[in-house]
Each structure stands twice: as C-alpha cells, then as structure tokens.
Amino acid sequence: MSVSTATQPFPSFQQPSADIMLTREDMNFIAKLVYDQAGIVIREHKEAMTRGRLARRVKVLGLNSVSEYCAFLKTPQAASEMTELINAVTTNHTAFFRERHHFDHLAREVMPRLIQERSGRRGRIRIWSSACSSGEEPYSIAATCRDVLGPRSDLDFRILATDIDTDILIKAEAGIYPAEQFERLPADVRGMFKFEAGASRSEVRIAEEQRRMIAFKRLNLIERWPMSGPFDIIFCRNVFIYFDTQTKASILDRFVDLLSPGGFLYLGHSESLPSPHKNLRLIGRTIYERTA
Ligand SMILES: C[S@@+](CC[C@H](N)C(=O)[O-])C[C@H]1O[C@@H](n2cnc3c(N)ncnc32)[C@H](O)[C@@H]1O
C-alpha cells in the first residue's frame, strides 16, 4: 500500500501521539489505578490534563502513544512503573508562606504555648507536613518556628515532611529554589530564612541549620503510616481536594489518633471536614483543634 507524502510529509519521524484523546476505556483504567494507588480521584473532564502528564512517561519509555502506555501498565513488567505513574499525575503546586494566616497562628498562638509547656524539661515538639510537595511548606514552618524559638536548644524540635511523589521529595530535600521565590515574599517572613553562602545569583539554598530541622520521607496518605506520634501540629493542605469523602474521613480519623490533645490541624483554603468530627473543633480559618 502506498502512502501519499502529500498528507504525511515526514513519514519516518514518529512522535508519541499524546495529542490523540484517551479512549474512555483507557481513561477509566488510569483513573482506577491512580485511585487505588494514591486515593486521587481523576474526573472525566481532566482527560486532556491526564493525557498531557502521561505523555512524559510515553516519551521516557520510548512508546508511541498513551494508549500503548496503558497497555504496558497492564503487564507484570509494569510493577516498578507505578511510582512513576503517581509522580506523573500528582499536582505539586505550592509556595512559601502559602495561606499566611496558618503561619501567623503557629507563631502567635501555638509555639509560645508549646514553649511554655515544654521548656526546661527537654520537651519534644513534633510537626508533620503531610503533603509537603517541593518543600516550601515545611521550610516555611521551620523558618517560623526558628524565629520564635530563637537560639534556645532546650527543646527537642522536629518537623516530619512527607509526600507520595518521590521526584518532588528529592527537590524538597535539596532545598534549592529560584531566588525570585523569596524576593516576592513580604520582608518580615523573607527575613526568617537563612541561606547558604556562595549560591548563584538566580538560585539560593536554604541553610543547613534550617534544612536539618526537617526529615523528608515518602509516605502515601492512604497506606499504613509508620509513625506513632503524637504530633502537636499536622499540616494537611491542598491535598484533600484530590480525595473523595470516604478517603478524607479515614485519613482524618488517623490524624486525630496521632494528634496530641490540644494539637492543631491545618487544612487548605478550600478544604473542610467531610462531616463534623467529635474530636476536632474549628477555631480559625481552616484551623482545627484536637479536643481532649
Ligand atoms: C497541591 S500540593 C500541596 C502542597 C502543600 N501542602 C501546599 O498546600 O502548598 C499536593 C501534594 O499532595 C501530594 N499527594 C497527592 N496524593 C497523595 C497521597 N496519597 N499521599 C501523600 N501525598 C499525596 C502530591 O504529591 C502533592 O505534592
């Protein structure tokens, strides 16, 4: 069969055909896989976005189409591809001091109380940033708390920062960011960050003294958690929007189990409890206190 070169000017050049819509069957398959693996709900109208994100994997694996990628995911050889699939579909948008009111609450209400309660006895303070993305959230927590703590060293203070996305965690742990991310911040919070000397003009690295306040780990919120707590504060911001009611309710119960009485839970700006929780009391804008 001869193919007219008038309609196919570059017949030997094969591009991954990510521009071809995912079939309903492939879309359902991906949506179920991502839901089972990460609890993330991909709705049908997100077809173009999903296709675009999977196109990266199509290219890396040398496949020709997203539909070939779906076929590959059904083979036993694809077991190790699950991490990459989840990395590809997660949305990592974040910012330093995003939703500033949480950090103001942390600095003005929570930290002074914890310091008063725990100091002198080498008391421990534990904070968990449970969907930390590229690190802007836990570094903002570290900078805020260091500012309140000052040079004191009589407290055992740690931040645990976790995310499901292994690629983004590498970035978070490195602590290297475009300098302009800090230039955009209000001067009072910008001044709370310490930077390593000798970085380039366009990039800066968070200083070791702030980086070592945080332990970064991979953790899937819908799987078993290895920590026993208790935590004084849990940040779970802008990830519930990807989960359904049942997943949110189950994670919330487990947060409550890990929070110390009087501890705080911060949710994202458009998030709320799926239903009232007997042990969580709303005390501010998306701020909940764990009742005794
Ligand atoms: C939009 S970012 C939010 C980052 C930060 N908390 C903030 O509010 O700026 C959502 C993060 O949730 C993570 N994520 C999605 N599903 C997850 C899961 N099942 N377990 C843990 N993290 C998850 C994503 O990888 C992503 O980095």
Short mmCIF file of C-alpha atoms and ligand atoms in Angstrom, two decimals:
data_model
loop_
_atom_site.label_atom_id
_atom_site.label_comp_id
_atom_site.label_asym_id
_atom_site.label_seq_id
_atom_site.Cartn_x
_atom_site.Cartn_y
_atom_site.Cartn_z
CA MET A 1 0.00 0.00 0.00
CA SER A 2 1.46 3.36 -0.94
CA VAL A 3 1.03 6.30 1.42
CA SER A 4 0.78 9.76 -0.07
CA THR A 5 3.63 12.01 1.12
CA ALA A 6 1.37 15.00 0.50
CA THR A 7 -0.58 14.22 3.69
CA GLN A 8 2.38 12.75 5.64
CA PRO A 9 5.40 14.92 4.82
CA PHE A 10 7.71 13.25 7.39
CA PRO A 11 6.65 9.58 7.33
CA SER A 12 9.79 8.28 9.07
CA PHE A 13 9.58 10.69 12.02
CA GLN A 14 7.39 9.18 14.73
CA GLN A 15 6.20 11.46 17.52
CA PRO A 16 4.44 9.98 20.55
CA SER A 17 0.80 10.64 19.71
CA ALA A 18 -0.13 12.27 23.01
CA ASP A 19 -2.49 14.53 21.10
CA ILE A 20 -4.87 11.67 20.45
CA MET A 21 -7.63 11.56 23.06
CA LEU A 22 -7.57 8.78 25.60
CA THR A 23 -10.32 6.26 24.94
CA ARG A 24 -12.95 6.04 27.63
CA GLU A 25 -11.63 2.58 28.49
CA ASP A 26 -8.03 3.83 28.91
CA MET A 27 -9.20 6.83 30.91
CA ASN A 28 -11.25 4.58 33.24
CA PHE A 29 -8.29 2.25 33.59
CA ILE A 30 -5.88 5.07 34.56
CA ALA A 31 -8.42 6.67 36.89
CA LYS A 32 -9.00 3.40 38.76
CA LEU A 33 -5.28 2.65 39.00
CA VAL A 34 -4.47 6.12 40.37
CA TYR A 35 -7.39 5.95 42.81
CA ASP A 36 -6.33 2.51 44.07
CA GLN A 37 -2.67 3.52 44.40
CA ALA A 38 -2.98 7.08 45.75
CA GLY A 39 -6.64 7.83 46.54
CA ILE A 40 -6.56 10.60 43.91
CA VAL A 41 -9.84 10.99 42.03
CA ILE A 42 -9.35 11.84 38.34
CA ARG A 43 -12.58 13.10 36.87
CA GLU A 44 -13.54 12.63 33.24
CA HIS A 45 -13.15 16.30 32.35
CA LYS A 46 -9.45 16.04 33.30
CA GLU A 47 -8.78 13.86 30.25
CA ALA A 48 -6.56 16.41 28.47
CA MET A 49 -4.54 17.12 31.60
CA THR A 50 -4.09 13.40 32.34
CA ARG A 51 -3.05 12.72 28.76
CA GLY A 52 -0.50 15.55 28.89
CA ARG A 53 1.02 14.26 32.10
CA LEU A 54 1.23 10.67 30.86
CA ALA A 55 2.87 11.86 27.63
CA ARG A 56 6.09 12.40 29.64
CA ARG A 57 6.17 8.72 30.55
CA VAL A 58 5.33 7.71 26.95
CA LYS A 59 8.42 9.62 25.80
CA VAL A 60 10.76 8.33 28.53
CA LEU A 61 9.75 4.72 27.85
CA GLY A 62 10.09 5.15 24.07
CA LEU A 63 6.46 4.24 23.42
CA ASN A 64 4.32 5.67 20.62
CA SER A 65 1.11 6.64 22.37
CA VAL A 66 -0.64 6.97 25.71
CA SER A 67 -2.73 4.01 24.71
CA GLU A 68 0.46 1.90 24.35
CA TYR A 69 1.41 3.14 27.81
CA CYS A 70 -1.92 1.90 29.20
CA ALA A 71 -1.32 -1.49 27.59
CA PHE A 72 2.18 -1.56 29.16
CA LEU A 73 0.71 -0.79 32.60
CA LYS A 74 -1.36 -3.97 32.34
CA THR A 75 1.76 -6.18 32.01
CA PRO A 76 3.64 -7.70 35.01
CA GLN A 77 6.79 -5.75 33.98
CA ALA A 78 4.98 -2.53 34.86
CA ALA A 79 5.08 -3.06 38.65
CA SER A 80 8.02 -0.66 39.04
CA GLU A 81 6.26 1.90 36.81
CA MET A 82 3.58 2.61 39.47
CA THR A 83 5.79 5.10 41.34
CA GLU A 84 6.48 6.95 38.07
CA LEU A 85 2.80 6.95 37.16
CA ILE A 86 1.88 8.50 40.51
CA ASN A 87 4.74 11.02 40.23
CA ALA A 88 3.41 11.99 36.81
CA VAL A 89 -0.19 12.57 37.87
CA THR A 90 0.32 14.46 41.14
CA THR A 91 -0.21 18.23 41.23
CA ASN A 92 2.62 19.81 43.22
CA HIS A 93 1.65 23.48 43.17
CA THR A 94 2.82 25.17 46.38
CA ALA A 95 4.51 28.33 47.68
CA PHE A 96 6.44 29.69 50.64
CA PHE A 97 4.09 31.04 53.30
CA ARG A 98 1.06 30.00 51.27
CA GLU A 99 -2.03 30.83 53.33
CA ARG A 100 -0.07 33.09 55.61
CA HIS A 101 -2.69 33.05 58.38
CA HIS A 102 -1.65 29.49 59.33
CA PHE A 103 1.94 30.60 59.95
CA ASP A 104 0.76 33.64 61.93
CA HIS A 105 -1.36 31.33 64.08
CA LEU A 106 1.59 28.98 64.52
CA ALA A 107 3.91 31.84 65.56
CA ARG A 108 1.50 33.76 67.78
CA GLU A 109 -0.75 31.15 69.35
CA VAL A 110 0.78 27.70 69.13
CA MET A 111 4.55 27.99 69.52
CA PRO A 112 4.52 30.30 72.59
CA ARG A 113 2.13 27.88 74.33
CA LEU A 114 4.21 24.82 73.44
CA ILE A 115 7.44 26.52 74.53
CA GLN A 116 5.91 27.46 77.87
CA GLU A 117 4.58 23.94 78.42
CA ARG A 118 7.65 22.02 77.33
CA SER A 119 10.76 24.09 78.02
CA GLY A 120 13.16 23.20 80.80
CA ARG A 121 12.25 19.51 80.55
CA ARG A 122 13.84 18.87 77.15
CA GLY A 123 10.25 18.57 75.95
CA ARG A 124 9.54 17.48 72.44
CA ILE A 125 7.62 19.39 69.78
CA ARG A 126 6.60 17.49 66.66
CA ILE A 127 5.09 18.91 63.48
CA TRP A 128 4.03 16.92 60.42
CA SER A 129 3.73 18.44 56.96
CA SER A 130 1.82 15.56 55.38
CA ALA A 131 1.73 16.56 51.68
CA CYS A 132 4.86 18.68 51.58
CA SER A 133 5.41 18.83 47.81
CA SER A 134 8.71 20.58 46.91
CA GLY A 135 9.35 21.73 50.48
CA GLU A 136 8.06 25.31 50.56
CA GLU A 137 5.54 24.40 53.28
CA PRO A 138 7.93 22.62 55.73
CA TYR A 139 10.67 25.24 55.18
CA SER A 140 8.12 27.96 55.97
CA ILE A 141 7.23 26.04 59.15
CA ALA A 142 10.93 25.67 60.04
CA ALA A 143 11.64 29.38 59.45
CA THR A 144 8.59 30.43 61.51
CA CYS A 145 9.42 28.14 64.42
CA ARG A 146 13.13 29.01 64.40
CA ASP A 147 12.15 32.67 64.55
CA VAL A 148 10.00 32.04 67.64
CA LEU A 149 12.44 29.61 69.26
CA GLY A 150 15.50 31.82 68.77
CA PRO A 151 18.81 30.21 69.72
CA ARG A 152 17.35 28.07 72.53
CA SER A 153 18.26 24.39 72.44
CA ASP A 154 16.36 23.02 75.44
CA LEU A 155 13.59 21.62 73.25
CA ASP A 156 13.63 18.56 71.05
CA PHE A 157 12.05 20.09 67.96
CA ARG A 158 11.47 18.14 64.69
CA ILE A 159 9.42 18.50 61.55
CA LEU A 160 8.46 15.44 59.53
CA ALA A 161 7.72 16.27 55.89
CA THR A 162 6.17 13.60 53.68
CA ASP A 163 4.74 13.24 50.22
CA ILE A 164 3.84 10.39 47.87
CA ASP A 165 5.86 11.85 44.98
CA THR A 166 9.46 10.61 45.06
CA ASP A 167 10.69 13.13 42.43
CA ILE A 168 9.35 16.13 44.31
CA LEU A 169 10.86 14.88 47.58
CA ILE A 170 14.35 14.92 46.04
CA LYS A 171 13.78 18.57 45.15
CA ALA A 172 12.41 19.33 48.62
CA GLU A 173 15.33 17.74 50.41
CA ALA A 174 17.88 19.67 48.32
CA GLY A 175 16.31 22.96 49.49
CA ILE A 176 17.42 24.86 46.35
CA TYR A 177 14.98 27.43 44.92
CA PRO A 178 14.92 30.30 42.43
CA ALA A 179 15.87 33.45 44.36
CA GLU A 180 12.82 35.24 42.98
CA GLN A 181 10.54 32.97 45.04
CA PHE A 182 11.92 34.76 48.10
CA GLU A 183 12.04 38.20 46.51
CA ARG A 184 8.25 38.04 46.14
CA LEU A 185 7.72 37.42 49.88
CA PRO A 186 6.87 40.16 52.40
CA ALA A 187 10.08 41.37 54.09
CA ASP A 188 9.13 40.13 57.57
CA VAL A 189 8.87 36.48 56.50
CA ARG A 190 11.70 36.68 53.94
CA GLY A 191 13.97 37.69 56.82
CA MET A 192 13.17 34.45 58.67
CA PHE A 193 15.01 32.30 56.10
CA LYS A 194 18.71 31.59 56.37
CA PHE A 195 20.61 30.83 53.18
CA GLU A 196 23.84 29.05 52.43
CA ALA A 197 26.66 31.28 51.31
CA GLY A 198 28.03 31.01 47.80
CA ALA A 199 24.88 30.17 45.86
CA SER A 200 24.41 31.59 42.34
CA ARG A 201 22.54 34.85 41.81
CA SER A 202 19.46 33.17 40.41
CA GLU A 203 19.23 30.32 42.95
CA VAL A 204 19.55 30.09 46.69
CA ARG A 205 19.87 27.16 49.07
CA ILE A 206 18.20 27.05 52.48
CA ALA A 207 20.94 26.96 55.14
CA GLU A 208 21.77 23.64 56.75
CA GLU A 209 20.61 24.81 60.19
CA GLN A 210 17.04 25.11 58.78
CA ARG A 211 17.27 22.08 56.49
CA ARG A 212 18.23 19.81 59.37
CA MET A 213 15.10 20.75 61.32
CA ILE A 214 13.18 18.62 58.78
CA ALA A 215 13.18 14.91 57.95
CA PHE A 216 11.80 14.23 54.45
CA LYS A 217 10.23 10.81 53.79
CA ARG A 218 7.95 9.21 51.24
CA LEU A 219 4.54 8.45 52.70
CA ASN A 220 1.30 7.58 50.97
CA LEU A 221 -1.59 9.00 52.99
CA ILE A 222 -3.89 6.12 52.04
CA GLU A 223 -1.46 3.43 53.18
CA ARG A 224 -0.27 2.43 56.66
CA TRP A 225 1.80 5.12 58.42
CA PRO A 226 4.92 4.02 60.28
CA MET A 227 4.87 6.83 62.89
CA SER A 228 3.24 6.52 66.28
CA GLY A 229 3.10 10.24 67.13
CA PRO A 230 1.96 12.18 68.96
CA PHE A 231 2.18 15.30 66.80
CA ASP A 232 1.45 18.77 68.13
CA ILE A 233 0.57 20.09 64.71
CA ILE A 234 -0.38 18.48 61.39
CA PHE A 235 -0.44 20.40 58.12
CA CYS A 236 -2.59 18.67 55.51
CA ARG A 237 -3.17 21.40 52.98
CA ASN A 238 -4.39 21.27 49.42
CA VAL A 239 -4.35 17.51 49.05
CA PHE A 240 -7.85 16.65 50.37
CA ILE A 241 -9.23 18.31 47.23
CA TYR A 242 -8.00 15.28 45.27
CA PHE A 243 -9.65 12.72 47.57
CA ASP A 244 -13.24 11.51 47.94
CA THR A 245 -15.27 11.80 51.15
CA GLN A 246 -14.52 8.27 52.31
CA THR A 247 -10.74 8.69 51.91
CA LYS A 248 -10.80 12.07 53.66
CA ALA A 249 -12.82 10.69 56.59
CA SER A 250 -10.49 7.77 57.09
CA ILE A 251 -7.34 9.97 56.96
CA LEU A 252 -8.93 12.45 59.39
CA ASP A 253 -9.62 9.69 61.93
CA ARG A 254 -5.98 8.68 61.73
CA PHE A 255 -4.81 12.31 62.10
CA VAL A 256 -6.92 12.60 65.24
CA ASP A 257 -5.30 9.43 66.64
CA LEU A 258 -1.84 10.93 66.06
CA LEU A 259 -2.58 14.45 67.33
CA SER A 260 -1.95 15.25 70.97
CA PRO A 261 -4.98 16.72 72.80
CA GLY A 262 -4.88 20.46 72.21
CA GLY A 263 -2.91 19.87 68.99
CA PHE A 264 -3.78 21.60 65.72
CA LEU A 265 -4.69 20.52 62.20
CA TYR A 266 -4.37 22.96 59.29
CA LEU A 267 -6.29 22.24 56.09
CA GLY A 268 -6.07 24.06 52.74
CA HIS A 269 -8.08 27.19 51.95
CA SER A 270 -10.87 25.41 50.04
CA GLU A 271 -10.97 22.35 52.25
CA SER A 272 -13.14 21.37 55.20
CA LEU A 273 -14.04 18.28 57.19
CA PRO A 274 -16.25 15.91 55.16
CA SER A 275 -18.56 15.87 58.23
CA PRO A 276 -18.21 17.24 61.78
CA HIS A 277 -15.66 15.24 63.79
CA LYS A 278 -16.27 14.68 67.51
CA ASN A 279 -12.61 15.35 68.32
CA LEU A 280 -11.96 18.34 66.05
CA ARG A 281 -13.14 21.86 66.80
CA LEU A 282 -12.92 24.63 64.21
CA ILE A 283 -11.07 27.53 65.88
CA GLY A 284 -9.99 29.67 62.90
CA ARG A 285 -9.88 29.80 59.13
CA THR A 286 -9.32 26.08 58.23
CA ILE A 287 -7.67 25.57 61.63
CA TYR A 288 -8.92 22.73 63.84
CA GLU A 289 -8.04 21.93 67.43
CA ARG A 290 -7.96 18.35 68.69
CA THR A 291 -10.25 18.23 71.68
CA ALA A 292 -9.36 16.13 74.72
C1 LIG B 1 -1.04 20.80 45.70
S1 LIG B 1 0.27 20.04 46.58
C2 LIG B 1 0.09 20.81 48.17
C3 LIG B 1 1.42 21.19 48.77
C4 LIG B 1 1.35 21.96 50.11
N1 LIG B 1 0.72 21.16 51.13
C5 LIG B 1 0.63 23.26 49.94
O1 LIG B 1 -0.50 23.40 50.39
O2 LIG B 1 1.19 24.19 49.33
C6 LIG B 1 -0.44 18.42 46.86
C7 LIG B 1 0.61 17.36 47.22
O3 LIG B 1 -0.07 16.19 47.69
C8 LIG B 1 0.68 15.06 47.29
N2 LIG B 1 -0.17 13.86 47.34
C9 LIG B 1 -1.18 13.51 46.50
N3 LIG B 1 -1.69 12.32 46.86
C10 LIG B 1 -1.01 11.92 47.97
C11 LIG B 1 -1.09 10.77 48.82
N4 LIG B 1 -1.95 9.77 48.59
N5 LIG B 1 -0.24 10.69 49.86
C12 LIG B 1 0.67 11.69 50.10
N6 LIG B 1 0.79 12.78 49.33
C13 LIG B 1 -0.05 12.90 48.28
C14 LIG B 1 1.17 15.43 45.90
O4 LIG B 1 2.28 14.68 45.50
C15 LIG B 1 1.46 16.93 46.04
O5 LIG B 1 2.83 17.17 46.27
#
